[in-house]
Short mmCIF file of C-alpha atoms in Angstrom, two decimals:
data_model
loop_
_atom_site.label_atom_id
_atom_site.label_comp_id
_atom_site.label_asym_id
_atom_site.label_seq_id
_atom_site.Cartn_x
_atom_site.Cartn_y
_atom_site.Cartn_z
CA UNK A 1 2.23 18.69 -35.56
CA UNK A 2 5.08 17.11 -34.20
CA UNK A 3 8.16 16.12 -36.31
CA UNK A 4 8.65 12.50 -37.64
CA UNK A 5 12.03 12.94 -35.08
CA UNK A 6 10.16 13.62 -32.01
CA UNK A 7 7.54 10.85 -32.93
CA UNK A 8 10.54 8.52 -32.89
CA UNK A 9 12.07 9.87 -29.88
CA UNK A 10 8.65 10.10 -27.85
CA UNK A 11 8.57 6.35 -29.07
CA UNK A 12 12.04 5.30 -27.44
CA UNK A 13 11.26 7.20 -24.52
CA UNK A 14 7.88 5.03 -24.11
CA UNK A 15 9.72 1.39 -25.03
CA UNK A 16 12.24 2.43 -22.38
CA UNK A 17 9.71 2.88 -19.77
CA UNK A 18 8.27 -0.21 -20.45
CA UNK A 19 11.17 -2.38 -20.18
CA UNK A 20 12.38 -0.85 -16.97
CA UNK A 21 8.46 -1.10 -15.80
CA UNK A 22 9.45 -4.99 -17.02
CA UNK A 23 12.82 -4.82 -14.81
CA UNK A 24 11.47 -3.80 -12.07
CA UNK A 25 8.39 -6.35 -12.55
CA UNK A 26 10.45 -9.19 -13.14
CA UNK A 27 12.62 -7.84 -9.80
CA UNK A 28 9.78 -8.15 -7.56
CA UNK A 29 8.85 -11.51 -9.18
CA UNK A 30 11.70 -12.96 -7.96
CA UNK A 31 11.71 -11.16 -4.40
CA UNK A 32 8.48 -13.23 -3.89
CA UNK A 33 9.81 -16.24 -5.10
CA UNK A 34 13.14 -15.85 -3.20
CA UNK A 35 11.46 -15.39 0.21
CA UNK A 36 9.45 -18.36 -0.15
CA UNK A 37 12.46 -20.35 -1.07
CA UNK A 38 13.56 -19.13 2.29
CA UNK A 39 11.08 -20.18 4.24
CA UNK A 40 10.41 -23.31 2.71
CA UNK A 41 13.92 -24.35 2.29
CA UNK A 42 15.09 -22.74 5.68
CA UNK A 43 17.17 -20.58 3.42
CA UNK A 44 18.41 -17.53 5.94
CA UNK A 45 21.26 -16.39 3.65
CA UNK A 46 18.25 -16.55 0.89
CA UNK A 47 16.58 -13.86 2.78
CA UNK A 48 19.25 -11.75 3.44
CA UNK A 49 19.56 -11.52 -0.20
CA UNK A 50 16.19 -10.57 -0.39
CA UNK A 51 16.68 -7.62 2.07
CA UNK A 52 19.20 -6.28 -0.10
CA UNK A 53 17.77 -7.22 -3.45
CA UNK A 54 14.95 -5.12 -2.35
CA UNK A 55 17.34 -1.78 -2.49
CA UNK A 56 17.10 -2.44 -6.51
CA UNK A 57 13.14 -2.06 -6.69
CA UNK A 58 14.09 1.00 -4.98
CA UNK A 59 16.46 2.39 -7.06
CA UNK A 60 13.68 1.57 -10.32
CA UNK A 61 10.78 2.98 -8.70
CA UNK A 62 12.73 6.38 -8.16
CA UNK A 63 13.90 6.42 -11.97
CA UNK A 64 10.52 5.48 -13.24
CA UNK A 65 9.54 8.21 -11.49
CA UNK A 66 12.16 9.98 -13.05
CA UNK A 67 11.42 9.20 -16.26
CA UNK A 68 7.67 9.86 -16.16
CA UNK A 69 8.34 13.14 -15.41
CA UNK A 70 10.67 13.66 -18.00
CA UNK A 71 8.18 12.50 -20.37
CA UNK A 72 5.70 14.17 -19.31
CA UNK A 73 7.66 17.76 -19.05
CA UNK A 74 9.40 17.18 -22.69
CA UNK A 75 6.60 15.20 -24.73
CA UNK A 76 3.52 16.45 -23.59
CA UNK A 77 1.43 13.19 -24.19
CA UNK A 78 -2.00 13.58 -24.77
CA UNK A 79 -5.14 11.08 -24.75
CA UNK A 80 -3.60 7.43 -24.28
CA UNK A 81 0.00 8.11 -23.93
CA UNK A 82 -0.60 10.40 -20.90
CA UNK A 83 -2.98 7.62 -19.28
CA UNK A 84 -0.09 5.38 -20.05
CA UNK A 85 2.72 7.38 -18.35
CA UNK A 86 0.20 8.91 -15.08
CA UNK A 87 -0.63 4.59 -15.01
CA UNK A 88 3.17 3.86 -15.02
CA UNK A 89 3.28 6.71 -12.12
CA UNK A 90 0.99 4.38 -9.84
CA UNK A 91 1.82 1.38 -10.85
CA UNK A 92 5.74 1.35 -9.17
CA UNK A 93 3.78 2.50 -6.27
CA UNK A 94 2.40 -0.85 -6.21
CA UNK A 95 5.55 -2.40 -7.41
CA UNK A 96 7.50 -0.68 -4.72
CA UNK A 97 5.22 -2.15 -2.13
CA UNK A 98 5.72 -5.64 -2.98
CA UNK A 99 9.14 -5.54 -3.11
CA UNK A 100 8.17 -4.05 0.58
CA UNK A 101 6.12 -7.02 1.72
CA UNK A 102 9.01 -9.57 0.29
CA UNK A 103 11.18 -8.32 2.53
CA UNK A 104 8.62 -8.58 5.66
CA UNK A 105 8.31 -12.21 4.55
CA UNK A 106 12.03 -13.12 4.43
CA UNK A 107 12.41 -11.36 7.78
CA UNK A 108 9.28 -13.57 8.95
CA UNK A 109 11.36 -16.58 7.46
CA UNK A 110 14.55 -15.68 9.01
CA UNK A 111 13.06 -15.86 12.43
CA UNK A 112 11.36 -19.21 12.01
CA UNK A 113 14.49 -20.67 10.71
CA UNK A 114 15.71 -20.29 13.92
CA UNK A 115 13.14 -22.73 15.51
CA UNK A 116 11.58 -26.27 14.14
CA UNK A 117 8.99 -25.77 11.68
CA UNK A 118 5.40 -25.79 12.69
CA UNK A 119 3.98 -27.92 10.61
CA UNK A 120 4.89 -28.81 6.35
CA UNK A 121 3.69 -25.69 4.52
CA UNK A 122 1.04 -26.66 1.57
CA UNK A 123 -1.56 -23.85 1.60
CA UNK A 124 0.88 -21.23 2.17
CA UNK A 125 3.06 -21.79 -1.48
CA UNK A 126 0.06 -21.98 -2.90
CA UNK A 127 -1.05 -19.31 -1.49
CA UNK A 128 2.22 -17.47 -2.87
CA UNK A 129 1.96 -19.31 -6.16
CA UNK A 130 -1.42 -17.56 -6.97
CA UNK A 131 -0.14 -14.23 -5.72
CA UNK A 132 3.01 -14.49 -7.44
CA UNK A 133 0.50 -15.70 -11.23
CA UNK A 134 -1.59 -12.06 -10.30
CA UNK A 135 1.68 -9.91 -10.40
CA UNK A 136 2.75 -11.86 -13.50
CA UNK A 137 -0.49 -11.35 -15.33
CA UNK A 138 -1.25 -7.64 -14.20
CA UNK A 139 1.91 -6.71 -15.34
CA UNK A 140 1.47 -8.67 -18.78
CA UNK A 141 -1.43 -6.87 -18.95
CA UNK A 142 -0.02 -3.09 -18.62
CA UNK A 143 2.70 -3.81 -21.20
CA UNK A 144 0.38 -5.65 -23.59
CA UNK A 145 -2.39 -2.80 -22.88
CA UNK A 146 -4.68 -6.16 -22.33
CA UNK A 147 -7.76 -5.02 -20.59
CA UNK A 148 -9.46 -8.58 -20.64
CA UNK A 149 -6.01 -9.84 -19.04
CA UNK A 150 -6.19 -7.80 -16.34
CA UNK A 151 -9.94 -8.43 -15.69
CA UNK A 152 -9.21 -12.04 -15.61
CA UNK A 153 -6.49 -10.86 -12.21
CA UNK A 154 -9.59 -8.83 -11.11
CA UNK A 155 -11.52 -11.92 -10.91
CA UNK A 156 -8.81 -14.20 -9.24
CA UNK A 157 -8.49 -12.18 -5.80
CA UNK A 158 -11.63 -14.34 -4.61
CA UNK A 159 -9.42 -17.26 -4.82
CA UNK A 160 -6.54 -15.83 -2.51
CA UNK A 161 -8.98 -14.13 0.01
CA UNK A 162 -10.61 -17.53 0.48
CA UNK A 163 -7.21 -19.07 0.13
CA UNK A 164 -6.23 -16.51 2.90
CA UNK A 165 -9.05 -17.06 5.43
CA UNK A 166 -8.65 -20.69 5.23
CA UNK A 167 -4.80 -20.24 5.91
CA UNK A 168 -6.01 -17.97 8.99
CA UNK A 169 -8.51 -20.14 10.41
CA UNK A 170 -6.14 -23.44 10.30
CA UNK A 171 -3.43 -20.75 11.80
CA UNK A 172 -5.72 -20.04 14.71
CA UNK A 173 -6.63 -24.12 15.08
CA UNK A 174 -3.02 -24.69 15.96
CA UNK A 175 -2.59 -21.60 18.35
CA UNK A 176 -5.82 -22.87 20.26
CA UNK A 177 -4.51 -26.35 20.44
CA UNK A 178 -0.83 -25.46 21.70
CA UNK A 179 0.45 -22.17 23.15
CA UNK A 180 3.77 -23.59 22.13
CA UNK A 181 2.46 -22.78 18.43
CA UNK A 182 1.41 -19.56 19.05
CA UNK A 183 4.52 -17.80 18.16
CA UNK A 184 5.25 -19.58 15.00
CA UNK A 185 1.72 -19.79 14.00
CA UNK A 186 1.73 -15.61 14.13
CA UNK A 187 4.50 -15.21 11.93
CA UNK A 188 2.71 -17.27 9.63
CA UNK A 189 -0.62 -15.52 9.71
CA UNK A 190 1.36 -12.16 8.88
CA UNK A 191 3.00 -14.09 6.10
CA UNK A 192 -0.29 -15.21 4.76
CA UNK A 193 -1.46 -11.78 4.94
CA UNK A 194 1.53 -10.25 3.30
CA UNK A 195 0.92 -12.53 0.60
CA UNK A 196 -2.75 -12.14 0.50
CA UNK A 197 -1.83 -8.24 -0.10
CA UNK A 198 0.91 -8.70 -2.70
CA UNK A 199 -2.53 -10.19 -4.60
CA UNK A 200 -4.66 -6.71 -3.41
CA UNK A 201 -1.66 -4.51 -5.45
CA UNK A 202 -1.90 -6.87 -8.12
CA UNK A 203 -5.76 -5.81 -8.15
CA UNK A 204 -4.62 -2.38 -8.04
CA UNK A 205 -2.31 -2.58 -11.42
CA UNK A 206 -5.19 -4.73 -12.81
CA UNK A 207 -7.95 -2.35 -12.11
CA UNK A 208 -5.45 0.80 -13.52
CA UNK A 209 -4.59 -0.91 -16.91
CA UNK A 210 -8.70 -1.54 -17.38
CA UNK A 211 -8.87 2.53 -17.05
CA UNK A 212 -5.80 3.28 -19.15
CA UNK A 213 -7.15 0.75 -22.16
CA UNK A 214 -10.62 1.79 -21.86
CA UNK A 215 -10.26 4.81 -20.75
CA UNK A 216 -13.30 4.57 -18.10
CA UNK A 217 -12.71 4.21 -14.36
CA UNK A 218 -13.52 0.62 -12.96
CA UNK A 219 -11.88 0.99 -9.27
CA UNK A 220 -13.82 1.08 -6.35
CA UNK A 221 -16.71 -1.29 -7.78
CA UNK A 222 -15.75 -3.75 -5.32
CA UNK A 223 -14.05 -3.91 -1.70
CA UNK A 224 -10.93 -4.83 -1.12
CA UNK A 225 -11.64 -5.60 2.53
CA UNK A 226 -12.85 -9.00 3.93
CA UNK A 227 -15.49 -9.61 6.54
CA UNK A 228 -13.18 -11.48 8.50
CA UNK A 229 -9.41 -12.33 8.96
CA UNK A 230 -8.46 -9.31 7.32
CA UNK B 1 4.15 32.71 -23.04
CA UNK B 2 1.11 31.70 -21.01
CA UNK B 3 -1.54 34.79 -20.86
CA UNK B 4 -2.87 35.91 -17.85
CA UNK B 5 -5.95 34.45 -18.13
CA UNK B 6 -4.26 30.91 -18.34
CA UNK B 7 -2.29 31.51 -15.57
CA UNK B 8 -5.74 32.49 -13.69
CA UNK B 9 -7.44 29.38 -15.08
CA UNK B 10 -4.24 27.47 -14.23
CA UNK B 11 -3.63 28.28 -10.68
CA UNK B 12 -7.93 28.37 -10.02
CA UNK B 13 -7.32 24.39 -11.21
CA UNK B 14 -3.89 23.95 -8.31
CA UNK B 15 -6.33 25.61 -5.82
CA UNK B 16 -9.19 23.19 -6.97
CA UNK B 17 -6.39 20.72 -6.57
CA UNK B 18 -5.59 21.41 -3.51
CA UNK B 19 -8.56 21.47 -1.98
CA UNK B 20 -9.71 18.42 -3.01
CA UNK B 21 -6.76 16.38 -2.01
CA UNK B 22 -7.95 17.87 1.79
CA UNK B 23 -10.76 17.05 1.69
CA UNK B 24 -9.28 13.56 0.95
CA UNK B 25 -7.12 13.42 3.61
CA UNK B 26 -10.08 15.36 6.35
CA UNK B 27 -12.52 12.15 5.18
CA UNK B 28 -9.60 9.43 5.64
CA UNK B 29 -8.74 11.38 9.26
CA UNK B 30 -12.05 11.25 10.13
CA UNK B 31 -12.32 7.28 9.42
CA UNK B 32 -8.92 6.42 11.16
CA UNK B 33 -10.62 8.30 14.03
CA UNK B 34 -14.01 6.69 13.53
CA UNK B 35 -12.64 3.06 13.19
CA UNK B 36 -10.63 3.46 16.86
CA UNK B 37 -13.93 5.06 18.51
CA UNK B 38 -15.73 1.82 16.89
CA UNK B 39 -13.71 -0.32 18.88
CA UNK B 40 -13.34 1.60 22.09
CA UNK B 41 -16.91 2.51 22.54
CA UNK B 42 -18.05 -0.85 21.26
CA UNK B 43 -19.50 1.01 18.50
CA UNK B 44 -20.75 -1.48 15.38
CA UNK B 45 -23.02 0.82 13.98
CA UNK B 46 -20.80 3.33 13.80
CA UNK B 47 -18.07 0.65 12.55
CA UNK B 48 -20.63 0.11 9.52
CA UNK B 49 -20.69 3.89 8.69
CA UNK B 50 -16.83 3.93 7.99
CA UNK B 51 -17.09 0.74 5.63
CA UNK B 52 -19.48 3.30 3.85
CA UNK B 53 -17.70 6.60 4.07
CA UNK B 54 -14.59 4.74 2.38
CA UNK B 55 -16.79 4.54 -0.42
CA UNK B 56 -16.47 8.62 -0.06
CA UNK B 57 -12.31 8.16 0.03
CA UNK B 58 -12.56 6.19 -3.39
CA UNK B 59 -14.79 8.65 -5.20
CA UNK B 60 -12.77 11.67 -4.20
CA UNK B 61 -9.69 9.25 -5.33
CA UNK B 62 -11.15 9.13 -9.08
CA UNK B 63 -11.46 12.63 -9.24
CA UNK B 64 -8.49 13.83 -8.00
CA UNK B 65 -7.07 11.38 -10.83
CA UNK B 66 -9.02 12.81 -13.12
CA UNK B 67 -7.97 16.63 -12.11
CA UNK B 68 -4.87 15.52 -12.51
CA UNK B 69 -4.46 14.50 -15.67
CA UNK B 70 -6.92 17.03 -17.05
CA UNK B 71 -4.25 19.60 -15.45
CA UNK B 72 -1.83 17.44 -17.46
CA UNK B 73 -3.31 17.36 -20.71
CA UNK B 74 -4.22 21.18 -20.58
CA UNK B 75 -2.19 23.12 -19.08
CA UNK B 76 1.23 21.48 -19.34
CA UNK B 77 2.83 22.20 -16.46
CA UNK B 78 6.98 22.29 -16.05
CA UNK B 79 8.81 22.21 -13.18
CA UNK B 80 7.65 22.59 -9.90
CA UNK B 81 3.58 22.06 -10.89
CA UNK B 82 4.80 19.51 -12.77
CA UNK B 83 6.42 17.85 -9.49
CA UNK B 84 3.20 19.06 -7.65
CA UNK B 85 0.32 17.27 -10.11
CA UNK B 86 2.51 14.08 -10.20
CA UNK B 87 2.93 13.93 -6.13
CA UNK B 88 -0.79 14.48 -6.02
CA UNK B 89 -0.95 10.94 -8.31
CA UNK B 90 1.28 9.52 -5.63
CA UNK B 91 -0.42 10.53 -2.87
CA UNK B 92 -3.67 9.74 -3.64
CA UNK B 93 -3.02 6.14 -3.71
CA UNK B 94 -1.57 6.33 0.19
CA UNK B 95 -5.08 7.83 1.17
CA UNK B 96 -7.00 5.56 -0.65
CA UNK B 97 -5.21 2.73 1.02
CA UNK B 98 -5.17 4.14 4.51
CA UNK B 99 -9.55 4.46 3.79
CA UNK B 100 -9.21 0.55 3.29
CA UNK B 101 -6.89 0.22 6.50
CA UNK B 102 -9.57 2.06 8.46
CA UNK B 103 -12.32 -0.48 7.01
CA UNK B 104 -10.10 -3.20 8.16
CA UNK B 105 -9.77 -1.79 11.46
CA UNK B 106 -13.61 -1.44 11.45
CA UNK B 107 -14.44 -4.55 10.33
CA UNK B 108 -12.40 -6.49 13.43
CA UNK B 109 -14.01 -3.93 16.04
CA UNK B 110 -17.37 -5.41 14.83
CA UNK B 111 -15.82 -9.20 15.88
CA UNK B 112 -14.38 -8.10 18.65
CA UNK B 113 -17.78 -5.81 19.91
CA UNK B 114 -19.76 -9.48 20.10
CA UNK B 115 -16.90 -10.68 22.96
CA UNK B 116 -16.37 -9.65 26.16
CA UNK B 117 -13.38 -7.20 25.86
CA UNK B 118 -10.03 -8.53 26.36
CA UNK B 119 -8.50 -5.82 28.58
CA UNK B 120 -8.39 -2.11 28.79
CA UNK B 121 -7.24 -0.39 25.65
CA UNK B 122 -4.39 2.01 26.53
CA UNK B 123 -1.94 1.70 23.88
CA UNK B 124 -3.43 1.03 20.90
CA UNK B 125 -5.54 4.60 20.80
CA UNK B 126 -1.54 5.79 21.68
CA UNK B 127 -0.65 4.05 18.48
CA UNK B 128 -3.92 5.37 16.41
CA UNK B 129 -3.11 9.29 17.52
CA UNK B 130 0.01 8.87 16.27
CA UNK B 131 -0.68 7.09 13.42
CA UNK B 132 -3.18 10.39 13.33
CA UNK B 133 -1.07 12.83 13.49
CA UNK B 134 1.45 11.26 10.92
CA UNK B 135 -1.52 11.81 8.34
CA UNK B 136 -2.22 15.08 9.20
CA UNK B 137 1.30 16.28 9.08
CA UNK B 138 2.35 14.90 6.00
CA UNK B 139 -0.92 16.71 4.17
CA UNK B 140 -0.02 19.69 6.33
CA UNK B 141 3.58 19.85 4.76
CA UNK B 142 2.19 18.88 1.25
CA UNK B 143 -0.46 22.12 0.67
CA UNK B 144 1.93 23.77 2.39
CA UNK B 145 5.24 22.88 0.12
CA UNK B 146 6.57 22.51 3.82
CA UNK B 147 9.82 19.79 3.61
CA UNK B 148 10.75 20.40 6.96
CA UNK B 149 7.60 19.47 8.38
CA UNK B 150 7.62 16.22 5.97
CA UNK B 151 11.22 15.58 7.38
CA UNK B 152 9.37 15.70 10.88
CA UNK B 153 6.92 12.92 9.91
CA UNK B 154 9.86 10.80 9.05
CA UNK B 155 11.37 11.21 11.96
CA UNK B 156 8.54 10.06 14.02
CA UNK B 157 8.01 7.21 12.51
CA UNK B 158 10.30 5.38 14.74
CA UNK B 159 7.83 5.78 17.70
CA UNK B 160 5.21 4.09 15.87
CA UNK B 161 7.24 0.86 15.17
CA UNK B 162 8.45 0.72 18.34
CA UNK B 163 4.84 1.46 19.68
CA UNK B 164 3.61 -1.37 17.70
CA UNK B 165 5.93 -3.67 18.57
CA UNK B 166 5.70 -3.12 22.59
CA UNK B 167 1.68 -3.87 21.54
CA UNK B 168 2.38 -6.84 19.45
CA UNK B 169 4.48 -8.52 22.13
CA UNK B 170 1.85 -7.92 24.77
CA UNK B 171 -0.38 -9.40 22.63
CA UNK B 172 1.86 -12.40 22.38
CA UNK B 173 1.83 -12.66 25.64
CA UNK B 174 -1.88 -12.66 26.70
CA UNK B 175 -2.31 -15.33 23.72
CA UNK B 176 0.79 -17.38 25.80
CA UNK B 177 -1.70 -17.22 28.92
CA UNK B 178 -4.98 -18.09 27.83
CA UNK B 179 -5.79 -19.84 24.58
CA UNK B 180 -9.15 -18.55 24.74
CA UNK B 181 -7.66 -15.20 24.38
CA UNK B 182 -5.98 -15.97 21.23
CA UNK B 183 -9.35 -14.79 18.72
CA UNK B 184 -9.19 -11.44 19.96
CA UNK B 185 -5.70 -10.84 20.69
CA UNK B 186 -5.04 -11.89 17.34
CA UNK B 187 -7.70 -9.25 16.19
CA UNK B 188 -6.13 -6.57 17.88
CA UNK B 189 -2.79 -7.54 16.72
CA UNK B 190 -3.84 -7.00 13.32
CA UNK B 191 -5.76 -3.32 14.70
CA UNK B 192 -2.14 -2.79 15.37
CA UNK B 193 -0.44 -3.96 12.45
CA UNK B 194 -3.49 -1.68 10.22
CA UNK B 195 -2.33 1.51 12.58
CA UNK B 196 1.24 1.10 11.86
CA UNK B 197 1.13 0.47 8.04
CA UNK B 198 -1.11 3.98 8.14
CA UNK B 199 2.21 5.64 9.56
CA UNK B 200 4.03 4.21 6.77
CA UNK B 201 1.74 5.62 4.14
CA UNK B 202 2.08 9.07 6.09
CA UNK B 203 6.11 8.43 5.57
CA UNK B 204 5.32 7.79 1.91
CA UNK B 205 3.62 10.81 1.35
CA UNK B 206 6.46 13.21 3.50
CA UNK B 207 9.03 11.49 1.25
CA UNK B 208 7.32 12.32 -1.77
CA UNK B 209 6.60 15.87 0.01
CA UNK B 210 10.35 16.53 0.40
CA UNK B 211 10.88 15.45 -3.17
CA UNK B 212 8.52 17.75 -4.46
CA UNK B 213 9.66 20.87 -2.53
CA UNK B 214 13.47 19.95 -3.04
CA UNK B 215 13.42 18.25 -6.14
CA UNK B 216 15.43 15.80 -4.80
CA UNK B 217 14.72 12.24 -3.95
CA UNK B 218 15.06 10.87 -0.75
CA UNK B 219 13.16 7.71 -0.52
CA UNK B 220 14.38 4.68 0.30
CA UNK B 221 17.61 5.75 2.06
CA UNK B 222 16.06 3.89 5.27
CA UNK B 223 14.19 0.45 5.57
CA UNK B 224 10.61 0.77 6.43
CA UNK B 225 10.48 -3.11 6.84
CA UNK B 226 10.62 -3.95 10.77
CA UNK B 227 13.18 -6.53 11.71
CA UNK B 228 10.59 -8.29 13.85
CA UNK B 229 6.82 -7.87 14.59
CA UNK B 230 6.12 -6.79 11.16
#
């Protein structure tokens, strides 16, 4: 039986790994954010800042890591603490990869900075409003071990896919209609999409804290892949 | 000190392990290489059996999970296992998202099989063979322990991004000529965009490779964002 010392220890070990799990959310939160300010705002320093704010994420995911293993190799979890730390494990995966996309988007935004805007962007910060609520609330949902929370993300995605296509199809309207578009209009469709996918990792986090709570494995019920405009 | 007998049972469950992450990463192979002849031989059934076969990919991903943290739980494994069963965690998720990538890729050679072709495909199978290879390497070095072979996948990389961007600008410039090429260049655009992000998941899993042998970390010293294209 463990000591009432380690109990305490194995206790700070687990707070700590959910606050920097919080950092690191809260990080990629406000990549998101940021490179959406720089499009919309025409912001290039904004997404230079983004570029390099990304090298934090980096720097969290790889002590995460870290820490996991140090868990893992000193505590010996059992039962729900070791779904909790091999969860944490996947999650910065996720985590990692938004950060990731962020930057993608800022360098999107950077280049159309550099030419007059296409058109005023309404479905697209939406679009990254609803992607940014799914990180929020899968993450919420790992640190509060909330599986109904993170079924609720589960059920959103419909909403961004359609969101998505929509954005995609209008995308295509102005290509057709102008060639002149057609450059702007792409980097627009691969920020939709990048955004679109910073919703499929929420899914991801969502579907992982339903197994660690419940300790049965929901992924893979459903496909992540559209029929069209994927 | 472990008996024999646990050591038996312990490396019979690596083995087991092993083996199953393979025959992971031989089922997502075969879909990458299913998806391209889909679209080259204007193949929809076939495009339909690799939406199913990823259902394969994301059963063998649950398992390996579980294997994992059964290994975990039992056995209790310290220092390099220890790096082992949590790169397997890792890695995991990169195949399971490269299956999806392959669906995607499927799903917009069905749209494009009901058009004429746009033009010959030379490039993009260039892009999916090395996207291909990347995959196969990076398992290669991982049942293998073999960093210097992971440190070869990251050096490649480079010739996929520049691969993808020489097929992403061609694109750009058949939409530029025709607007009625602009559905279908726009498909294979994203073809493109699917093959590259599966050499990035192949440069995931050599980083984490390199980490395990080494025990150091070495992600994230480079930028896998594209400045443009991406």
């Amino acid at each position: 039986m463990p000591s009432v010392h380690t109990d305490k220890a194995f206790e700070a070990d687990l707070r700590e790994l959910r606050e920097k799990l919080l950092a690191m959310g809260a990080k990629v939160e406000a990549l998101i954010a940021d490179s959406m300010r720089a499009l919309m705002e025409r912001d290039t320093p904004l997404a230079e800042e983004v570029t390099s704010g990304d090298k934090e994420v980096n720097r969290l995911e790889v002590e995460i890591d870290d820490a996991c293993r140090r868990i893992l190799a000193l505590r010996q979890p059992a039962a729900s603490d070791l779904r909790l730390i091999t969860t944490a494990l996947k999650i910065v995966t996720d985590l990692e990869r938004i950060g990731d996309l962020a930057v993608n988007i800022a360098e999107r935004a950077k280049d159309l900075n550099q030419v007059p805007p296409l058109k005023p962007y309404v479905d697209i910060p939406r679009l990254s409003d609803l992607a940014l609520q799914q990180v929020k609330k899968a993450l919420d949902a790992f640190v509060s071990s909330d599986a109904a929370k993170a079924e609720e993300v589960l059920k959103a995605d419909d909403h961004l896919d359609a969101l998505y296509l929509k954005i995609f199809n209008e995308l295509l309207g102005f290509m057709m209609e102008d060639s002149k578009n057609i450059r702007r209009a792409t980097a627009l469709m691969f920020i939709a999409k990048h955004l679109e996918r910073i919703g499929d990792h929420a899914t991801n986090v969502a579907e992982m804290v339903v197994y660690m709570v419940r300790g049965t494995d929901i992924r893979h019920p459903r496909s992540r892949n559209l029929p069209s405009g994927s």
